[in-house]
Each structure stands twice: as C-alpha cells, then as structure tokens.
PDB file of C-alpha atoms in Angstrom:
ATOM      1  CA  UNK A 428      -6.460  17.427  -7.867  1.00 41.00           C
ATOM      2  CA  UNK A 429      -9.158  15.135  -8.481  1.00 40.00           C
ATOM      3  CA  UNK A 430      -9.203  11.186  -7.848  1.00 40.00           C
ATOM      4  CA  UNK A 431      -9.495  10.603 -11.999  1.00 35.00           C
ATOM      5  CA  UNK A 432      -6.623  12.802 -11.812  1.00 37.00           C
ATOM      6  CA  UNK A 433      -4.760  11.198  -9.154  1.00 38.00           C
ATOM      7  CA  UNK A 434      -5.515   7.681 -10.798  1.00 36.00           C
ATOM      8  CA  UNK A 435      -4.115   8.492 -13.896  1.00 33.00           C
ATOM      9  CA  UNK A 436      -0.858   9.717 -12.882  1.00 42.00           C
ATOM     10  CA  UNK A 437      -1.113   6.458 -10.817  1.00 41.00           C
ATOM     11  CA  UNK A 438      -1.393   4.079 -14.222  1.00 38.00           C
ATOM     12  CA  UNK A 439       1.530   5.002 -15.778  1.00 37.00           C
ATOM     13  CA  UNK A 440       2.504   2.566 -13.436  1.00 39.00           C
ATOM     14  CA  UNK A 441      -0.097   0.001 -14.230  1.00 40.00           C
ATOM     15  CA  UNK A 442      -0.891  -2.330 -16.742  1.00 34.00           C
ATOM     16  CA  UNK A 443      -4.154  -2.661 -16.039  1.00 36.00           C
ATOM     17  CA  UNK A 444      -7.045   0.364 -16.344  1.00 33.00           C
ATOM     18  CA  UNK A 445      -7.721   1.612 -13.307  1.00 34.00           C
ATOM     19  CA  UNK A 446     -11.226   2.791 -12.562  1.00 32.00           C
ATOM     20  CA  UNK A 447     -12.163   4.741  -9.227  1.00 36.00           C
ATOM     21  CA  UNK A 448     -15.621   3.061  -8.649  1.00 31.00           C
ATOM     22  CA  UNK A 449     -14.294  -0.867  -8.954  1.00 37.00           C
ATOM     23  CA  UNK A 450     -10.373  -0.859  -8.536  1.00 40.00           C
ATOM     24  CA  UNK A 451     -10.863  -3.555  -7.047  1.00 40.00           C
ATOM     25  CA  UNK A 452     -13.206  -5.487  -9.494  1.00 42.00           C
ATOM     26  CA  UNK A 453     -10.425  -6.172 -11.985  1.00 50.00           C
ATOM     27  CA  UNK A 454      -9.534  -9.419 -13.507  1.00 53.00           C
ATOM     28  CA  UNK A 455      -6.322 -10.529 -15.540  1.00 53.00           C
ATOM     29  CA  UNK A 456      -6.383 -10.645 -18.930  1.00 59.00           C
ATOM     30  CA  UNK A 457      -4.552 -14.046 -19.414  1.00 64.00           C
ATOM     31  CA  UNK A 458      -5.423 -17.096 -18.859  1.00 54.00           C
ATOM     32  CA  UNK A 459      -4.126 -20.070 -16.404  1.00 64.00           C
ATOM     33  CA  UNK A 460      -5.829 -20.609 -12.978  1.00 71.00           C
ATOM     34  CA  UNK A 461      -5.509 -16.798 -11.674  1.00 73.00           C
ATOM     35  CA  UNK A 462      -8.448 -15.131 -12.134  1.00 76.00           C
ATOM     36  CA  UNK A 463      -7.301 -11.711 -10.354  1.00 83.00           C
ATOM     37  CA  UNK A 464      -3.722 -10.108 -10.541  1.00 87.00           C
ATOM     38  CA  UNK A 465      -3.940 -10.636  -7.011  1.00 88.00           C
ATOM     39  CA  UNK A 466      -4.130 -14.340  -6.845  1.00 86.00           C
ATOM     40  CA  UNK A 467      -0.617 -14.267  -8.518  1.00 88.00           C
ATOM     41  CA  UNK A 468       0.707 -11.572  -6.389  1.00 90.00           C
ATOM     42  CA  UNK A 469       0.152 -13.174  -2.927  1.00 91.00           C
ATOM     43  CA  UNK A 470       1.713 -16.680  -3.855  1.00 87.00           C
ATOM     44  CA  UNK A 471       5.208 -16.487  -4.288  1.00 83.00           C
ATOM     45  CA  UNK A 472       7.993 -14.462  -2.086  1.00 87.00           C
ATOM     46  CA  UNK A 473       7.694 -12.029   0.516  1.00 89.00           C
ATOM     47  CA  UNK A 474       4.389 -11.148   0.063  1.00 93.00           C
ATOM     48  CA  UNK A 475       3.254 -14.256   0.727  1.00 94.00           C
ATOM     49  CA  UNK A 476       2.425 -14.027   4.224  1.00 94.00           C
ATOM     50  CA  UNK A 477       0.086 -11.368   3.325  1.00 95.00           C
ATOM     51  CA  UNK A 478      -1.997 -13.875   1.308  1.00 94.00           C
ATOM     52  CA  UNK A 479      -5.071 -14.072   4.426  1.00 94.00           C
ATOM     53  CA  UNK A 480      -5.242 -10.170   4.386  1.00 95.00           C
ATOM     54  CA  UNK A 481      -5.976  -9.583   0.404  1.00 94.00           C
ATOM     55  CA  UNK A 482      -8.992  -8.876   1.334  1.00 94.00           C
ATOM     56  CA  UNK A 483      -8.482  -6.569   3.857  1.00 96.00           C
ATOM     57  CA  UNK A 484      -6.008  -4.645   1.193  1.00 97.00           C
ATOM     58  CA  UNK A 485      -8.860  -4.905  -1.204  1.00 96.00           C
ATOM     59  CA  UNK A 486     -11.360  -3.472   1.009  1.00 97.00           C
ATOM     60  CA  UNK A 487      -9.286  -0.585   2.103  1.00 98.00           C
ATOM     61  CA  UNK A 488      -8.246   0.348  -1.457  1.00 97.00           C
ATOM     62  CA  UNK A 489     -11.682   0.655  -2.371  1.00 98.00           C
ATOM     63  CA  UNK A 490     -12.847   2.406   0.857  1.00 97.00           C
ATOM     64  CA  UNK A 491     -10.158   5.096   0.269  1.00 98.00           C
ATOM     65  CA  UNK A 492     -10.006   5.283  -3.602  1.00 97.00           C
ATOM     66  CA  UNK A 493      -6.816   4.203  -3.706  1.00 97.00           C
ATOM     67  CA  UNK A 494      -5.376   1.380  -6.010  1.00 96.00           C
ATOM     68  CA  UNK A 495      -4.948  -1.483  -4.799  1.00 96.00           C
ATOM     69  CA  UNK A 496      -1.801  -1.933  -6.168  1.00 95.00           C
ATOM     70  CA  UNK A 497      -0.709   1.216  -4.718  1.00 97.00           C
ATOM     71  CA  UNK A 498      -1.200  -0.524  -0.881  1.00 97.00           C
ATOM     72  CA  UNK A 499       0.183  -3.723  -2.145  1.00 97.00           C
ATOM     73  CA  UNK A 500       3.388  -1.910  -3.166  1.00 97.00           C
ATOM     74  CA  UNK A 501       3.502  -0.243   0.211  1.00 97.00           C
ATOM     75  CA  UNK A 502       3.452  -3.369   2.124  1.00 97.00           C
ATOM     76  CA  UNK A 503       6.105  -4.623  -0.074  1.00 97.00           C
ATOM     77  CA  UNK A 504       8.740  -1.923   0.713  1.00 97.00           C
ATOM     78  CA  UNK A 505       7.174  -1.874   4.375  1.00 96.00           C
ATOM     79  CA  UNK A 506       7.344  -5.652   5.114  1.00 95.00           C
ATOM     80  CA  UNK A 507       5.986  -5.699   8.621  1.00 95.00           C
ATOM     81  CA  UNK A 508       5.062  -8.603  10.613  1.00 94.00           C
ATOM     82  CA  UNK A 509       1.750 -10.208  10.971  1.00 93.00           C
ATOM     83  CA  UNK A 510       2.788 -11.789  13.945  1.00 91.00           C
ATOM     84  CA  UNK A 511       1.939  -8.549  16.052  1.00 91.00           C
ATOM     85  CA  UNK A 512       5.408  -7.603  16.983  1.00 93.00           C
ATOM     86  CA  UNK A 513       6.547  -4.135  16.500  1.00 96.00           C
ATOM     87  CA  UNK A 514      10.287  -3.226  15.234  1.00 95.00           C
ATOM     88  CA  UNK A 515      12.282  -0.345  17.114  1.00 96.00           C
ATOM     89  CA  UNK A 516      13.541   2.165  15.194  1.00 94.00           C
ATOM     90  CA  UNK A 517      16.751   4.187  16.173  1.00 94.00           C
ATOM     91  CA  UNK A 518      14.822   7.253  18.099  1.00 93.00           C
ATOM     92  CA  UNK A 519      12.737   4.889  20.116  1.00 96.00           C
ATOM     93  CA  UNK A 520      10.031   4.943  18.488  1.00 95.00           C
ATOM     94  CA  UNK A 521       8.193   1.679  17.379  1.00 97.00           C
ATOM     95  CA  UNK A 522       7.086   0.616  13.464  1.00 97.00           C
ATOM     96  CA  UNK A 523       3.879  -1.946  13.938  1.00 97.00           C
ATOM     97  CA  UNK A 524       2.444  -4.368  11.883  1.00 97.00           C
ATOM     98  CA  UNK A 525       2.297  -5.422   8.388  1.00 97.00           C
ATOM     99  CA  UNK A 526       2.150  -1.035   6.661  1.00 97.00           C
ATOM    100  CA  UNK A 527       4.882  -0.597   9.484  1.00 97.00           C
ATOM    101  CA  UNK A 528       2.706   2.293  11.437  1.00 97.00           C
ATOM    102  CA  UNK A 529       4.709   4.673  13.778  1.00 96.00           C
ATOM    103  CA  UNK A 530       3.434   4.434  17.047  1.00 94.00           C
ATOM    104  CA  UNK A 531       3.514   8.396  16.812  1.00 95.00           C
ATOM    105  CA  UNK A 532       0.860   8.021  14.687  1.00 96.00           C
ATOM    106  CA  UNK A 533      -1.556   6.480  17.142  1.00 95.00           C
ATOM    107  CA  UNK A 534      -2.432  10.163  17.872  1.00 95.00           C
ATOM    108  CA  UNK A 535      -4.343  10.345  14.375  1.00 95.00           C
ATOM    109  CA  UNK A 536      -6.076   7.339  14.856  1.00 96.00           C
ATOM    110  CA  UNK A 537      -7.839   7.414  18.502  1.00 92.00           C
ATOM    111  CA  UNK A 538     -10.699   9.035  16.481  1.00 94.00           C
ATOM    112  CA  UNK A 539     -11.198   5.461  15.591  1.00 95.00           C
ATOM    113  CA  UNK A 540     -10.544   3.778  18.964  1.00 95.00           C
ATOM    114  CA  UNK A 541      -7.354   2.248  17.474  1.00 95.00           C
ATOM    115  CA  UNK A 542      -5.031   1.080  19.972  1.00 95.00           C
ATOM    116  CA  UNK A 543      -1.303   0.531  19.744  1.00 96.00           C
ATOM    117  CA  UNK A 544      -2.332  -2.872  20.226  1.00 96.00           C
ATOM    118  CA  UNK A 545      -4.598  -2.916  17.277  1.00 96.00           C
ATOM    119  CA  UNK A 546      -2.596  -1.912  14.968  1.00 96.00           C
ATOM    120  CA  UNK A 547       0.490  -4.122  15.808  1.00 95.00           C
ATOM    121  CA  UNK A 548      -1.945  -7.367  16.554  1.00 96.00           C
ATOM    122  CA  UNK A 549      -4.374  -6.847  13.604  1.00 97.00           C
ATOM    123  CA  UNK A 550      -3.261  -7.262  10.307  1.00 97.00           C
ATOM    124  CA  UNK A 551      -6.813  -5.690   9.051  1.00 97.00           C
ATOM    125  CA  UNK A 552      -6.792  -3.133  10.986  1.00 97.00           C
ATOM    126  CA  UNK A 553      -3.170  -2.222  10.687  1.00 97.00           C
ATOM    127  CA  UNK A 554      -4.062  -1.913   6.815  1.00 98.00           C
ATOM    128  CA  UNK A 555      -6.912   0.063   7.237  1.00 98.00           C
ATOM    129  CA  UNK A 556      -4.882   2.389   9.154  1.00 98.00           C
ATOM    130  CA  UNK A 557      -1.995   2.668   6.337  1.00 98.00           C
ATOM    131  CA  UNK A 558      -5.270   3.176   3.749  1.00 98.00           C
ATOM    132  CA  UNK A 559      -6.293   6.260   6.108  1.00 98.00           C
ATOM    133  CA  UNK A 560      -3.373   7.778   6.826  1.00 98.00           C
ATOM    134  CA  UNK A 561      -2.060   7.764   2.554  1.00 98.00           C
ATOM    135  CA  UNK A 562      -5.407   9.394   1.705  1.00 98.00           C
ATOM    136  CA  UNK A 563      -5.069  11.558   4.505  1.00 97.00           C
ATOM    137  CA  UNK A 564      -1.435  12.788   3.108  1.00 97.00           C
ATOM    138  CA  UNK A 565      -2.449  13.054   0.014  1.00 97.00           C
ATOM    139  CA  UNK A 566      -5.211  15.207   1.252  1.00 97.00           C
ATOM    140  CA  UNK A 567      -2.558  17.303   2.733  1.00 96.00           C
ATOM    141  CA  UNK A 568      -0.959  17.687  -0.243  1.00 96.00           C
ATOM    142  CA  UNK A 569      -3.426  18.766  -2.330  1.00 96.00           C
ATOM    143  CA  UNK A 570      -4.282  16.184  -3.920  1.00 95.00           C
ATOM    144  CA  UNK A 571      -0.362  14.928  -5.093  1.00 95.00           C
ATOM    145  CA  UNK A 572      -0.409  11.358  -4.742  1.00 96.00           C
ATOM    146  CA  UNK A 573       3.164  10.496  -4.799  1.00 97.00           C
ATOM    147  CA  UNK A 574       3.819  12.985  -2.137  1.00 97.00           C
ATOM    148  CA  UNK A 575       1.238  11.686   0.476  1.00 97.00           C
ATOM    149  CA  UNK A 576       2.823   8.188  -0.518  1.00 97.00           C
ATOM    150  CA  UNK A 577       6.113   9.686   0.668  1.00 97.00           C
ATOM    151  CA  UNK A 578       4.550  11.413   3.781  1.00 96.00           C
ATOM    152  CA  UNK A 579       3.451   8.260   4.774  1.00 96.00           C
ATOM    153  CA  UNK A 580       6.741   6.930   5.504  1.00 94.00           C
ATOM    154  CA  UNK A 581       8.731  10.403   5.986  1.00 89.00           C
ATOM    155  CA  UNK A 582       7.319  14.325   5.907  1.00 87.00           C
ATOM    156  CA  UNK A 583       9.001  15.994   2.517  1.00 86.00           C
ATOM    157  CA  UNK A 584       9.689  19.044   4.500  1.00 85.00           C
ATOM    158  CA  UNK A 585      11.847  17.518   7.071  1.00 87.00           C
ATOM    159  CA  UNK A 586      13.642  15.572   4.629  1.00 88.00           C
ATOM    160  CA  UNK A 587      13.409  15.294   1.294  1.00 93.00           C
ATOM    161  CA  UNK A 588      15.629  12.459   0.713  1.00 95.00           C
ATOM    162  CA  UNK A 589      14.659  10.118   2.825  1.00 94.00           C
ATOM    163  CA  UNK A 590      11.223  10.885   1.435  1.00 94.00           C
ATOM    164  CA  UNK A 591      12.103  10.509  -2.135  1.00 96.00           C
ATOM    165  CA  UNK A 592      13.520   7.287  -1.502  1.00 97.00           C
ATOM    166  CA  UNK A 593      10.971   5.886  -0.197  1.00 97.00           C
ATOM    167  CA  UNK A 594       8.960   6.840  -3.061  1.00 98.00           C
ATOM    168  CA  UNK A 595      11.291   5.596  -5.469  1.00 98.00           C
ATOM    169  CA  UNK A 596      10.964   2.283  -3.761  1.00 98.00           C
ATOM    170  CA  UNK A 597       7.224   1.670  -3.982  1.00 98.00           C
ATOM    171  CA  UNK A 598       7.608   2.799  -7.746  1.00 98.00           C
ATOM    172  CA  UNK A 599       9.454   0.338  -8.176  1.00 97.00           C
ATOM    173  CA  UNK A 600       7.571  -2.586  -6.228  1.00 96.00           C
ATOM    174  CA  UNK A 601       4.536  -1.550  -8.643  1.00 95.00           C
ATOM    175  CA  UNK A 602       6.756  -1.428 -11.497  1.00 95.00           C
ATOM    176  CA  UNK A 603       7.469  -5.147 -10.317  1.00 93.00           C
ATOM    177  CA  UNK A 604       4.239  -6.385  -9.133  1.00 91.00           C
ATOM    178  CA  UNK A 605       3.390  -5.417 -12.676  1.00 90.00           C
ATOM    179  CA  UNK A 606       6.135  -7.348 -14.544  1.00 91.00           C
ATOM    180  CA  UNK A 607       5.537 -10.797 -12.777  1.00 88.00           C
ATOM    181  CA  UNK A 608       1.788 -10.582 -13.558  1.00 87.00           C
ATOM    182  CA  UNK A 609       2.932  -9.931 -17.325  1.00 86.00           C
ATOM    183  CA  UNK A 610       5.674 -12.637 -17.096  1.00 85.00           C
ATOM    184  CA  UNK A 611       2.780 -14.901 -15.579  1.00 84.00           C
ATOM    185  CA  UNK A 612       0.122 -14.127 -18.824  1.00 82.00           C
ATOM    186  CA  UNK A 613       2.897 -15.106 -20.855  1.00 81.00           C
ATOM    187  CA  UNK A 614       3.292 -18.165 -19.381  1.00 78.00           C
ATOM    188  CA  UNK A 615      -0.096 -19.316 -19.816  1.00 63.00           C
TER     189      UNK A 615
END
C-alpha cells in the first residue's frame, strides 16, 4: 500500500486535507487567534501537558509520513507522563513516557542508542520512538495503517480484541480532536 494510499484511508477521519510532503504545514481554516489546529489542540484538557512537545509530534509526523493527528490521537489514548516515570503493567513489564513505550521494546530501538532512560526521561525522544515503531508496524503489515496503529499497542495475532480496542480508541480521539477544532471555527 502506498503512503497516498495510507493517507487517504487516514482522512476519512480528518477534516482537514492531508498531504504527505507538508502534513505538518497545515493551517485552520477559521479565524480567532489559532493559526494551526494544533494551537487549539494543546490548550485545554489532558493534552495539555503535551503543549512543550508539539513540536517534537510535528517533527516526527513528518519524519515518518505519518499525520500528525494520527500521533496526537495516540498520545491521547496513551496518556503517559512527561515527568519520566514509567507505569507497571500487570506482567512486570514497564509502559514509559508520554506514547507509553514497553520497555520490551527497547530491543528495537538500541539501533538508535535509546536507553530505557531515554525514552521514559525524554518526552522528544519518547515520541520519536512511538513515530518509529507505528511506521515500522505498518511496514509489517503491508502497508495497513490501522493495523500497525493496533500493533503498536497490542500484536493482532495474539489478540485481536485487545488490539481492536485500542484501535477503536484512537479513532475516536481523532474523531474528537476533529470536532473541538470544528466547534472552535464556529466559535470565531
């Protein structure tokens, strides 16, 4: 599947045209003091604390060809902390940072000199990381976006539920990222 591919099946879930060469060059269409869907998206809620790494989330979307709504959905369902803490997870293992990378992922990233420490103390890194490892599952899977999304957070074959949900859920962060910048150009 190729990335114009890939991006289209991504904009059904986008208001805004999504191009693979400046995805992150995009401005809102409304008017008000925004000047970027982003500079609505990082100042209210959760996802406020994620306001100093927007660029970071930029970069790494265009580095990858990913949308950067795409990442900012996944660090809304993920909701890590920037405080470099880790969370322990049932089996021992440890989710780090803001993406929420699985220390058993560290393997895939010593190619990069990426330390545990890295990734649970550096917001920009940790980012980078989740931007690497999506286009690497989506590699994996031929080129089906919504199923490297998923294998991000669980492998489909070793369980598909789990794995749907989570895709489900960063559907619908997009699907609401997208309605508050909408409900904010109707404001203005």
């Amino acid at each position: 599947m190729t990335i114009i591919k890939i991006l289209l099946e991504l904009c059904a879930f986008s208001i805004f045209a999504l191009s693979p060469l400046s995805a992150s060059a995009r401005t809102m269409q409304c008017h008000g003091k925004a000047e970027h869907w982003r500079d609505v998206a990082y100042s209210y809620g959760v996802m406020k604390k994620y306001k100093e790494q927007r660029n970071c989330i930029a970069w790494t979307a265009y580095q990858f060809s990913l949308p950067e709504e795409l990442l900012y959905s996944m660090l809304y369902v993920e909701r890590g902390p920037v405080n470099g803490k880790c969370r322990t997870n049932k089996n021992g293992t440890q989710d780090c940072g803001p993406a929420q990378i699985n220390d058993v992922r560290l393997k895939e990233l010593t190619e990069f000199n990426l330390t545990k420490d890295d990734i649970k103390s550096k917001p920009c890194h940790n980012i980078w990381a989740m931007g690497y490892l999506v286009r690497r599952e989506i590699e994996k899977s031929d080129g089906h976006i919504w199923r490297g999304v998923g294998n991000y957070h669980y492998n489909y074959s070793s369980n598909q539920k789990i794995h749907n949900r989570y895709v489900r859920k960063v559907k619908a962060s997009w699907k609401e990222l997208n309605y508050k910048i909408k409900k904010y150009c109707e404001r203005r």
